[in-house]
Amino acid sequence: MSIVLGIETSCDETAAAIVTSDRQIRANIVYSQIDAHRPYAGVVPEIAARAHVAKLDGIIERCLAEAGTRLRDVDAIAATAGPGLIGGVIVGLTTAKALALATGKPLIAVNHLEAHALTVRLTADVAFPYLLLLVSGGHCQILLVRGVGDYRRLGSTIDDAVGEAFDKTAKLLDLGFPGGPAVERTAETGDPGRFALPRPMRGRDNMDFSFSGLKTAVRQAAAGLSQPPTARDLADLCAGFQAAVADVLEDRVRRAIDHCRTVGTPPTALVIAGGVAANRMLRTRLTETAAERDLPMIAPPIALCTDNGAMVAWAGVERLRTGSTDTLDVAARARWPLDSHADPLPFAGVKA
Ligand code: KG4
Ligand code: ZN
């Protein structure tokens, strides 16, 4: 059995966790910087980096104490090395390097997207290859996960990430930050049929996404409302937005499942990961979509969908098993595609 410390600092969560190869989460501490960023209704990279510096050491100490694990008993130290806001990534990776140097333990530089991609295997039995819908604040992709370190990108957004669309919708409607949970809550009592919103890319002969047109349509619909909008207006618009997102994701996922079967790599499951995978309505809809195609839909528990240290520690466990560790000169990367064979994406990849 191996024990891995995981550190996550690529966006606005300062997080550390201790996870074992027999799938125990001994401690998983997430410090959310939301309050520091709320006045700006978005994550401010400089504020995030400074907050990581201020908080990380204490969080690692608390994490070890809570896990009842001494640093010398840890088998490897894993940290997100990208993609993400570079200042924050440097803070976490440098801390991990210092700990690795001081203890003589191996360092594992984890791709944040790989951590999202593999988290499901920490909590469920999912065999390769599986189809992964990775939906977060910075990414929206469909990948075939063929093994640890072996990913094929089938499609991605050509403009905004889906989490970004949630965040912008929330900002536009003044629902607060972060946007995803606020839109989901507001949509609960809404009528998804009241506003006619577009379903960008639905029916297209590829597996890509686009959300900027939907965002514009939400803005136009909001501008047509009496000011300030009523609670009913807000609920209906959020429900309409969420239904449009669900329709698009469903269409793209169906096509991806069919594609994988046609080319002879049938997936064992549909997995959804990333912050947007915390959305209950989308989880339900995608469960139905997978079931239509006789596939299970498997998602990590909601708390492991948004950024956390356990997912980084688990990616470390998986990498340690394959014997792939890193040297202390490994660099932090703002961009780091999971599929190095895929065409570069000029517009995405800053966050994860
Ligand atoms: O993976 P993640 O924690 O971080 C990065 O993107 O770096 O994803 C955060 C994103 C945000 O856009 C947030 O609004 C979205 O996930 N999100 C949600 C929900 N919870 C978080 N979107 C829809 N519904 C939710 N319940
Ligand atoms: Zn993330």
XYZ file of C-alpha atoms and ligand atoms in Angstrom:
379
model
C 0.000 0.000 0.000
C 1.327 3.457 -0.839
C 0.426 6.820 0.664
C 0.465 10.016 -1.386
C 0.224 13.668 -0.374
C -1.595 15.719 -3.043
C -1.432 19.502 -3.393
C -3.786 21.594 -5.552
C -3.314 25.340 -6.176
C -4.140 25.869 -9.855
C -7.144 28.145 -9.420
C -8.907 29.520 -6.348
C -8.850 26.509 -4.039
C -5.851 25.890 -1.795
C -6.046 22.184 -1.104
C -4.104 19.224 0.274
C -5.036 15.590 0.823
C -3.620 12.255 1.892
C -4.849 9.323 -0.179
C -3.761 5.682 -0.143
C -3.501 3.189 -2.983
C -6.250 1.135 -1.331
C -8.588 4.069 -1.966
C -8.807 5.619 1.465
C -9.029 9.371 1.718
C -7.335 9.945 5.070
C -7.713 13.727 4.894
C -8.912 16.151 2.241
C -8.754 19.832 3.129
C -10.010 22.453 0.702
C -9.691 26.116 1.529
C -11.853 28.089 -0.879
C -10.731 31.637 -1.616
C -14.226 32.587 -2.772
C -14.601 35.453 -0.292
C -11.391 37.099 -1.503
C -12.554 37.008 -5.137
C -16.267 37.731 -4.645
C -15.956 41.545 -4.910
C -14.572 41.058 -8.441
C -17.153 38.389 -9.439
C -14.305 36.277 -10.799
C -10.931 34.852 -9.852
C -8.143 37.466 -9.727
C -4.866 35.620 -10.461
C -2.643 37.853 -8.277
C -4.951 37.597 -5.275
C -5.169 33.826 -5.773
C -1.386 33.371 -5.890
C -0.859 35.416 -2.730
C -3.581 33.570 -0.873
C -1.998 30.229 -1.829
C 1.336 31.440 -0.395
C -0.359 32.525 2.833
C -2.438 29.361 3.331
C -0.705 26.353 1.832
C 1.820 25.460 4.549
C -0.824 25.533 7.264
C -3.208 23.447 5.173
C -0.568 20.768 4.557
C 0.201 20.635 8.291
C -3.504 20.312 9.140
C -3.928 17.674 6.482
C -1.096 15.522 7.862
C -2.405 15.939 11.413
C -5.950 15.021 10.432
C -4.737 11.992 8.481
C -2.534 10.903 11.399
C 0.284 10.532 8.877
C 3.850 11.740 9.287
C 5.567 13.264 6.284
C 8.226 10.571 6.460
C 5.545 7.869 6.013
C 4.332 9.348 2.743
C 5.537 7.486 -0.380
C 5.311 10.383 -2.824
C 4.429 14.049 -3.034
C 2.105 15.008 -5.880
C 1.194 18.539 -6.906
C -0.689 20.100 -9.776
C 1.934 21.373 -12.230
C -0.592 22.785 -14.727
C -2.677 23.777 -16.561
C -3.883 26.692 -14.485
C -3.161 30.173 -13.238
C 0.604 30.097 -13.333
C 1.273 32.019 -10.087
C -0.782 29.559 -8.073
C 0.641 26.514 -9.839
C 4.174 27.704 -9.031
C 3.282 28.064 -5.334
C 1.993 24.478 -5.064
C 4.646 22.868 -7.220
C 7.510 24.677 -5.479
C 6.171 23.646 -2.086
C 5.988 20.041 -3.292
C 9.555 20.229 -4.601
C 10.792 21.570 -1.266
C 9.035 18.742 0.604
C 10.382 16.150 -1.841
C 13.900 17.502 -1.484
C 13.738 17.639 2.310
C 12.295 14.130 2.683
C 13.936 12.378 -0.261
C 10.498 11.217 -1.459
C 9.617 11.160 -5.163
C 7.867 14.147 -6.714
C 4.914 13.693 -9.071
C 3.971 16.670 -11.252
C 0.287 16.125 -11.957
C -1.715 17.443 -14.889
C -4.845 18.975 -13.313
C -7.008 17.602 -16.132
C -5.585 14.133 -15.595
C -6.496 14.445 -11.928
C -10.113 15.258 -12.869
C -10.034 12.415 -15.406
C -8.875 9.722 -12.956
C -10.723 10.782 -9.774
C -13.631 8.502 -10.565
C -11.345 5.482 -10.083
C -10.749 6.554 -6.483
C -14.406 6.034 -5.623
C -15.700 3.524 -8.186
C -14.521 0.533 -10.181
C -14.177 1.866 -13.695
C -12.070 0.051 -16.273
C -10.309 1.617 -19.255
C -11.240 2.752 -21.814
C -13.971 5.105 -20.631
C -15.523 8.137 -22.210
C -14.891 11.271 -20.211
C -16.921 14.462 -20.381
C -14.647 16.983 -18.690
C -16.613 20.089 -17.842
C -15.125 22.813 -15.665
C -14.566 26.550 -15.489
C -11.711 26.440 -17.978
C -12.386 23.295 -20.016
C -15.067 21.522 -21.951
C -13.843 18.408 -23.697
C -14.795 14.843 -24.535
C -11.929 12.394 -24.203
C -11.425 8.693 -24.453
C -9.413 7.674 -21.395
C -7.481 4.611 -22.571
C -5.167 4.327 -19.576
C -3.101 6.391 -17.159
C -1.316 8.932 -19.370
C -3.167 7.732 -22.474
C -5.906 10.132 -23.578
C -7.539 10.900 -26.922
C -9.402 14.149 -27.265
C -12.496 13.632 -29.385
C -13.946 17.101 -29.142
C -13.684 20.362 -27.251
C -15.239 23.793 -27.002
C -14.457 26.183 -29.819
C -15.034 29.196 -27.560
C -16.172 29.268 -23.911
C -16.021 26.437 -21.401
C -19.362 25.356 -20.016
C -18.480 26.436 -16.449
C -17.616 29.845 -17.818
C -21.085 30.013 -19.408
C -22.613 29.224 -15.994
C -20.417 31.859 -14.331
C -21.224 34.526 -16.951
C -24.942 33.786 -16.779
C -24.819 34.196 -13.008
C -22.882 37.439 -13.304
C -25.297 38.829 -15.883
C -28.299 37.997 -13.694
C -26.527 39.190 -10.552
C -26.877 35.831 -8.831
C -23.523 35.844 -7.085
C -20.256 34.004 -7.353
C -19.374 31.226 -8.059
C -21.992 31.033 -10.745
C -22.616 27.333 -11.272
C -24.239 26.514 -7.938
C -26.175 29.833 -8.010
C -27.643 29.102 -11.456
C -28.490 25.559 -10.424
C -30.325 26.740 -7.291
C -32.184 29.489 -9.135
C -33.229 27.104 -11.921
C -34.885 24.654 -9.520
C -38.331 26.253 -9.645
C -38.096 27.588 -13.205
C -39.895 26.717 -16.427
C -37.228 25.647 -18.940
C -39.627 26.166 -21.862
C -40.419 29.873 -21.401
C -37.382 31.303 -23.193
C -36.379 29.972 -26.603
C -32.612 29.615 -26.289
C -30.296 28.109 -28.926
C -28.655 24.678 -28.728
C -25.258 25.488 -30.297
C -23.573 22.616 -32.209
C -26.459 20.207 -31.681
C -26.594 17.797 -34.609
C -23.176 18.826 -35.972
C -21.041 16.088 -37.414
C -18.261 16.347 -34.801
C -17.923 16.212 -31.010
C -17.144 19.889 -30.380
C -19.002 22.440 -28.252
C -19.749 26.150 -28.406
C -21.297 28.230 -25.638
C -20.699 31.857 -26.584
C -23.932 32.071 -28.633
C -25.936 30.704 -25.736
C -24.418 33.292 -23.444
C -25.385 36.060 -25.893
C -28.930 34.687 -26.144
C -29.214 34.735 -22.337
C -28.029 38.344 -22.343
C -30.620 39.297 -24.946
C -33.400 37.509 -23.098
C -32.379 39.241 -19.859
C -32.385 42.637 -21.581
C -35.998 42.051 -22.639
C -37.185 41.585 -19.038
C -38.702 44.235 -16.815
C -36.049 45.713 -14.529
C -35.293 44.465 -11.983
C -36.339 40.978 -13.119
C -38.728 39.044 -10.901
C -37.740 35.876 -9.104
C -39.868 33.960 -11.630
C -38.039 35.579 -14.569
C -34.702 34.587 -13.078
C -35.806 31.032 -12.338
C -37.223 30.569 -15.856
C -34.143 31.987 -17.548
C -31.755 29.843 -15.477
C -33.874 26.752 -16.112
C -33.894 27.552 -19.833
C -30.136 28.020 -19.859
C -29.517 24.781 -17.993
C -31.861 22.855 -20.281
C -30.008 24.206 -23.335
C -26.668 23.127 -21.821
C -28.061 19.680 -21.005
C -29.452 19.225 -24.549
C -26.096 20.128 -26.071
C -24.031 17.925 -23.741
C -26.418 15.054 -24.329
C -26.187 15.364 -28.114
C -22.372 15.540 -28.080
C -22.059 12.597 -25.682
C -24.392 10.413 -27.767
C -22.316 11.112 -30.815
C -19.078 10.328 -28.946
C -20.402 6.999 -27.663
C -21.475 6.046 -31.191
C -18.142 7.188 -32.616
C -16.111 5.095 -30.153
C -18.209 2.035 -30.918
C -17.855 2.553 -34.665
C -14.066 2.831 -34.530
C -13.724 -0.270 -32.349
C -12.971 1.286 -28.934
C -16.279 0.850 -27.107
C -16.157 2.624 -23.732
C -16.971 0.804 -20.494
C -18.781 3.824 -19.037
C -19.599 7.477 -19.431
C -17.707 9.419 -16.776
C -18.305 13.088 -16.039
C -15.767 15.151 -14.144
C -14.795 18.757 -13.375
C -16.692 21.408 -11.424
C -19.778 21.405 -13.652
C -20.174 17.671 -13.003
C -21.373 18.752 -9.553
C -24.627 19.893 -11.193
C -27.393 17.490 -10.168
C -29.668 18.174 -13.102
C -26.863 17.519 -15.597
C -25.890 14.354 -13.731
C -29.453 13.085 -14.032
C -29.756 13.960 -17.705
C -26.426 12.362 -18.603
C -27.292 9.240 -16.619
C -30.363 8.890 -18.841
C -28.326 9.529 -21.989
C -25.806 6.833 -21.078
C -28.586 4.404 -20.144
C -30.160 4.895 -23.586
C -26.903 3.527 -24.990
C -26.643 0.744 -22.350
C -23.763 2.385 -20.537
C -23.434 3.268 -16.864
C -22.865 6.956 -16.069
C -20.332 7.252 -13.293
C -19.315 10.508 -11.653
C -17.175 11.204 -8.616
C -19.085 12.310 -5.502
C -20.013 15.991 -5.764
C -17.310 17.129 -3.317
C -14.635 15.514 -5.507
C -15.906 17.171 -8.714
C -14.767 20.691 -7.888
C -11.038 21.240 -7.348
C -9.538 19.391 -4.382
C -6.332 17.744 -3.202
C -7.644 14.155 -3.166
C -7.904 14.111 -6.942
C -4.266 15.194 -7.240
C -3.136 12.654 -4.637
C -5.079 9.924 -6.460
C -3.512 10.848 -9.813
C -0.220 10.559 -7.899
C -1.181 7.044 -6.735
C -1.982 6.025 -10.314
C 1.257 7.543 -11.637
C 3.331 5.967 -8.857
C 1.902 2.576 -9.821
C 3.146 3.035 -13.375
C 6.541 4.124 -12.030
C 6.323 7.578 -13.527
C 7.760 10.189 -11.188
C 9.369 13.540 -11.977
C 12.669 15.263 -11.332
C 12.961 18.438 -9.295
C 13.514 20.572 -12.380
C 10.024 19.880 -13.767
C 8.382 23.176 -14.790
C 4.974 24.653 -13.957
C 2.807 25.008 -17.065
C -0.057 27.429 -17.708
C -1.124 25.234 -20.629
C -0.792 21.497 -20.755
C -3.130 19.513 -23.043
C -3.969 15.983 -21.937
C -3.762 14.665 -25.473
C -0.428 15.741 -26.924
C -1.461 14.426 -30.374
C -4.522 16.675 -30.615
C -4.447 19.986 -32.459
C -3.617 22.897 -30.158
C -6.583 24.847 -28.777
C -5.817 28.549 -29.074
C -8.713 29.661 -26.852
C -8.879 27.219 -23.948
C -6.535 25.700 -21.438
C -5.811 28.530 -19.053
C -7.778 27.132 -16.197
C -9.079 23.678 -15.581
O -13.028 22.149 -11.818
P -13.393 23.408 -11.113
O -13.604 23.370 -9.622
O -12.315 24.514 -11.301
C -11.792 25.096 -12.442
O -12.489 25.245 -13.472
O -10.633 25.481 -12.322
O -14.697 23.985 -11.848
C -15.251 25.212 -11.464
C -16.421 25.498 -12.385
C -16.989 26.898 -12.242
O -17.226 27.442 -13.534
C -18.291 26.677 -11.486
O -19.283 27.663 -11.726
C -18.701 25.316 -12.012
O -17.493 24.584 -12.093
N -19.646 24.656 -11.108
C -20.909 24.335 -11.467
C -21.518 23.782 -10.306
N -20.595 23.777 -9.294
C -19.444 24.303 -9.814
N -21.569 24.477 -12.632
C -22.856 24.065 -12.668
N -23.509 23.566 -11.605
C -22.896 23.400 -10.405
N -23.540 22.897 -9.362
Zn -10.571 21.845 -12.080
